[in-house]
Amino acid sequence: MTPPVAGLAARIVGLCRFRGGPQDLPYRPGLLLALLVGSLAIDLSVAGMLGMGDNALARSLFSTTLLMALCWIALGIRGLRNRYVQTTTALVACSMVFSLLIVPIAAAFGPPPGNETAMTSTQTLLAWLGLGVLVWKLAVDGHIVRQAIDAPYWLGLALALAWATVDFALGRVLFAGAT
């Protein structure tokens, strides 16, 4: 018999590999809360490690709240709010995985070059690798959203892309001047 944590981890990895959907995760509000706390801890640790500590807590709380609100709205429009806990659990858990994947890339990239300095070939390679991880994350989010709202993949991907764009744009406005 697979231990519960190992089984959950396998399901989350499966989601990141486009196998299964949010319906395969348990309906446990306590698990969602634990993942939210874990996600916040990862965000704060990563921000501190990469020297981006200014407003890290506010940024993380904003992004998480926005994701949860947009998910609530999308599921409500489709009349599927009963799927909220599992859907947000899947989105938060996969987001944690991608955060952990991007840390070594960002750490190896180092500080961004100034306006007058070009990126090194290693930094260019790492930037492309980071972009690949971002595209993969958006594709997984689209996969999760598609299954949650019973829609075609293109709609799930469009929503995931729109949500990421709104998060980025509002984050830039709300946290302008913060490093």
Short mmCIF file of C-alpha atoms in Angstrom, two decimals:
data_model
loop_
_atom_site.label_atom_id
_atom_site.label_comp_id
_atom_site.label_asym_id
_atom_site.label_seq_id
_atom_site.Cartn_x
_atom_site.Cartn_y
_atom_site.Cartn_z
CA MET A 1 0.00 0.00 0.00
CA THR A 2 1.32 3.45 -0.94
CA PRO A 3 1.73 5.90 1.97
CA PRO A 4 -0.73 8.84 1.71
CA VAL A 5 1.98 11.47 1.14
CA ALA A 6 3.69 9.39 -1.55
CA GLY A 7 0.34 8.79 -3.24
CA LEU A 8 -0.47 12.50 -3.19
CA ALA A 9 2.99 13.37 -4.53
CA ALA A 10 2.55 10.86 -7.34
CA ARG A 11 -0.81 12.41 -8.27
CA ILE A 12 0.71 15.90 -8.30
CA VAL A 13 3.59 14.75 -10.49
CA GLY A 14 0.98 13.08 -12.70
CA LEU A 15 -0.83 16.40 -13.06
CA CYS A 16 2.44 18.05 -14.06
CA ARG A 17 2.79 15.35 -16.72
CA PHE A 18 -0.80 15.92 -18.00
CA ARG A 19 -1.98 12.65 -16.52
CA GLY A 20 -5.12 12.85 -14.47
CA GLY A 21 -6.89 15.95 -13.32
CA PRO A 22 -7.96 17.81 -10.20
CA GLN A 23 -10.69 15.24 -9.67
CA ASP A 24 -7.94 12.73 -8.83
CA LEU A 25 -6.94 14.72 -5.74
CA PRO A 26 -8.76 14.24 -2.45
CA TYR A 27 -11.43 16.72 -1.39
CA ARG A 28 -9.73 17.96 1.75
CA PRO A 29 -9.96 21.64 2.71
CA GLY A 30 -7.27 20.98 5.35
CA LEU A 31 -4.90 19.76 2.64
CA LEU A 32 -5.58 22.90 0.61
CA LEU A 33 -4.80 25.05 3.65
CA ALA A 34 -1.57 23.12 4.29
CA LEU A 35 -0.54 23.55 0.65
CA LEU A 36 -1.31 27.28 0.81
CA VAL A 37 0.94 27.62 3.87
CA GLY A 38 3.63 25.54 2.15
CA SER A 39 3.36 27.64 -1.00
CA LEU A 40 3.73 30.82 1.02
CA ALA A 41 6.79 29.39 2.76
CA ILE A 42 8.36 28.45 -0.58
CA ASP A 43 7.63 31.88 -2.04
CA LEU A 44 9.19 33.65 0.94
CA SER A 45 12.22 31.35 0.97
CA VAL A 46 12.81 31.77 -2.74
CA ALA A 47 12.40 35.55 -2.55
CA GLY A 48 14.91 35.71 0.30
CA MET A 49 17.36 33.40 -1.46
CA LEU A 50 17.21 35.42 -4.69
CA GLY A 51 17.37 38.79 -2.90
CA MET A 52 13.80 39.76 -3.79
CA GLY A 53 12.53 40.04 -0.23
CA ASP A 54 10.83 43.45 -0.55
CA ASN A 55 7.08 42.93 -0.39
CA ALA A 56 7.50 39.16 -0.91
CA LEU A 57 4.76 38.35 1.58
CA ALA A 58 2.32 40.84 0.04
CA ARG A 59 3.14 39.67 -3.49
CA SER A 60 2.64 36.02 -2.59
CA LEU A 61 -0.63 36.66 -0.76
CA PHE A 62 -1.88 38.82 -3.64
CA SER A 63 -1.05 36.19 -6.29
CA THR A 64 -2.57 33.37 -4.28
CA THR A 65 -5.74 35.32 -3.49
CA LEU A 66 -6.12 36.35 -7.12
CA LEU A 67 -5.70 32.76 -8.34
CA MET A 68 -8.26 31.52 -5.83
CA ALA A 69 -10.74 34.29 -6.73
CA LEU A 70 -10.43 33.73 -10.48
CA CYS A 71 -10.83 29.99 -9.98
CA TRP A 72 -13.96 30.61 -7.86
CA ILE A 73 -15.39 32.86 -10.58
CA ALA A 74 -14.66 30.44 -13.44
CA LEU A 75 -16.15 27.49 -11.58
CA GLY A 76 -19.14 29.61 -10.56
CA ILE A 77 -19.84 30.65 -14.14
CA ARG A 78 -19.93 26.98 -15.11
CA GLY A 79 -22.00 26.04 -12.03
CA LEU A 80 -19.23 23.78 -10.74
CA ARG A 81 -18.18 25.39 -7.45
CA ASN A 82 -18.28 21.94 -5.83
CA ARG A 83 -14.94 21.38 -7.63
CA TYR A 84 -13.27 24.42 -6.03
CA VAL A 85 -11.25 22.68 -3.30
CA GLN A 86 -9.79 20.04 -5.60
CA THR A 87 -9.12 22.54 -8.39
CA THR A 88 -7.32 25.03 -6.17
CA THR A 89 -5.48 22.17 -4.49
CA ALA A 90 -4.23 21.04 -7.90
CA LEU A 91 -3.26 24.56 -9.01
CA VAL A 92 -1.43 25.37 -5.77
CA ALA A 93 0.34 22.00 -5.57
CA CYS A 94 1.56 22.21 -9.17
CA SER A 95 2.61 25.81 -8.65
CA MET A 96 4.78 24.64 -5.76
CA VAL A 97 6.43 22.06 -8.01
CA PHE A 98 7.21 24.66 -10.66
CA SER A 99 8.52 27.09 -8.04
CA LEU A 100 10.94 24.42 -6.88
CA LEU A 101 11.97 23.71 -10.49
CA ILE A 102 12.72 27.35 -11.23
CA VAL A 103 14.86 27.98 -8.11
CA PRO A 104 18.06 26.32 -9.38
CA ILE A 105 17.65 28.04 -12.76
CA ALA A 106 17.22 31.47 -11.16
CA ALA A 107 20.08 30.87 -8.73
CA ALA A 108 22.42 29.78 -11.51
CA PHE A 109 21.39 32.77 -13.66
CA GLY A 110 22.61 35.16 -10.98
CA PRO A 111 21.88 38.87 -10.94
CA PRO A 112 20.48 40.20 -14.21
CA PRO A 113 23.00 42.09 -16.32
CA GLY A 114 22.76 45.88 -16.42
CA ASN A 115 21.49 47.86 -19.40
CA GLU A 116 24.95 48.11 -20.90
CA THR A 117 25.90 44.48 -20.38
CA ALA A 118 24.81 41.54 -22.51
CA MET A 119 23.83 38.21 -21.01
CA THR A 120 26.44 35.51 -21.07
CA SER A 121 25.77 32.40 -23.14
CA THR A 122 25.04 30.50 -19.92
CA GLN A 123 22.54 33.14 -18.83
CA THR A 124 20.88 32.99 -22.25
CA LEU A 125 20.56 29.22 -22.01
CA LEU A 126 19.17 29.50 -18.48
CA ALA A 127 16.69 32.17 -19.62
CA TRP A 128 15.40 29.84 -22.34
CA LEU A 129 15.19 27.01 -19.83
CA GLY A 130 13.23 29.25 -17.45
CA LEU A 131 10.89 30.22 -20.28
CA GLY A 132 10.34 26.54 -20.99
CA VAL A 133 9.38 25.93 -17.36
CA LEU A 134 6.97 28.89 -17.50
CA VAL A 135 5.32 27.56 -20.68
CA TRP A 136 5.08 24.10 -19.11
CA LYS A 137 3.45 25.60 -15.98
CA LEU A 138 0.91 27.51 -18.07
CA ALA A 139 0.13 24.36 -20.05
CA VAL A 140 -0.41 22.38 -16.83
CA ASP A 141 -2.60 25.13 -15.37
CA GLY A 142 -4.61 25.08 -18.60
CA HIS A 143 -4.96 21.30 -18.32
CA ILE A 144 -6.22 21.59 -14.74
CA VAL A 145 -8.65 24.42 -15.50
CA ARG A 146 -9.94 22.65 -18.61
CA GLN A 147 -10.81 19.55 -16.63
CA ALA A 148 -12.29 21.53 -13.76
CA ILE A 149 -14.69 23.52 -15.95
CA ASP A 150 -15.38 20.74 -18.49
CA ALA A 151 -14.15 22.81 -21.42
CA PRO A 152 -11.83 22.35 -24.39
CA TYR A 153 -8.12 22.57 -23.72
CA TRP A 154 -7.76 25.84 -25.65
CA LEU A 155 -10.19 27.53 -23.24
CA GLY A 156 -8.37 26.21 -20.18
CA LEU A 157 -5.06 27.37 -21.61
CA ALA A 158 -6.53 30.78 -22.53
CA LEU A 159 -7.84 31.20 -18.97
CA ALA A 160 -4.50 30.15 -17.47
CA LEU A 161 -2.66 32.60 -19.71
CA ALA A 162 -5.14 35.39 -18.93
CA TRP A 163 -4.86 34.72 -15.20
CA ALA A 164 -1.05 34.81 -15.36
CA THR A 165 -1.17 38.04 -17.36
CA VAL A 166 -3.57 39.68 -14.89
CA ASP A 167 -1.40 38.54 -11.98
CA PHE A 168 1.74 39.93 -13.62
CA ALA A 169 0.15 43.23 -14.67
CA LEU A 170 -1.58 43.94 -11.36
CA GLY A 171 1.52 42.86 -9.47
CA ARG A 172 3.59 45.37 -11.45
CA VAL A 173 1.09 48.14 -10.69
CA LEU A 174 0.57 47.32 -7.03
CA PHE A 175 4.20 46.63 -6.23
CA ALA A 176 5.86 49.18 -8.53
CA GLY A 177 9.20 50.29 -7.21
CA ALA A 178 9.62 47.17 -5.12
CA THR A 179 12.55 44.97 -6.00
#
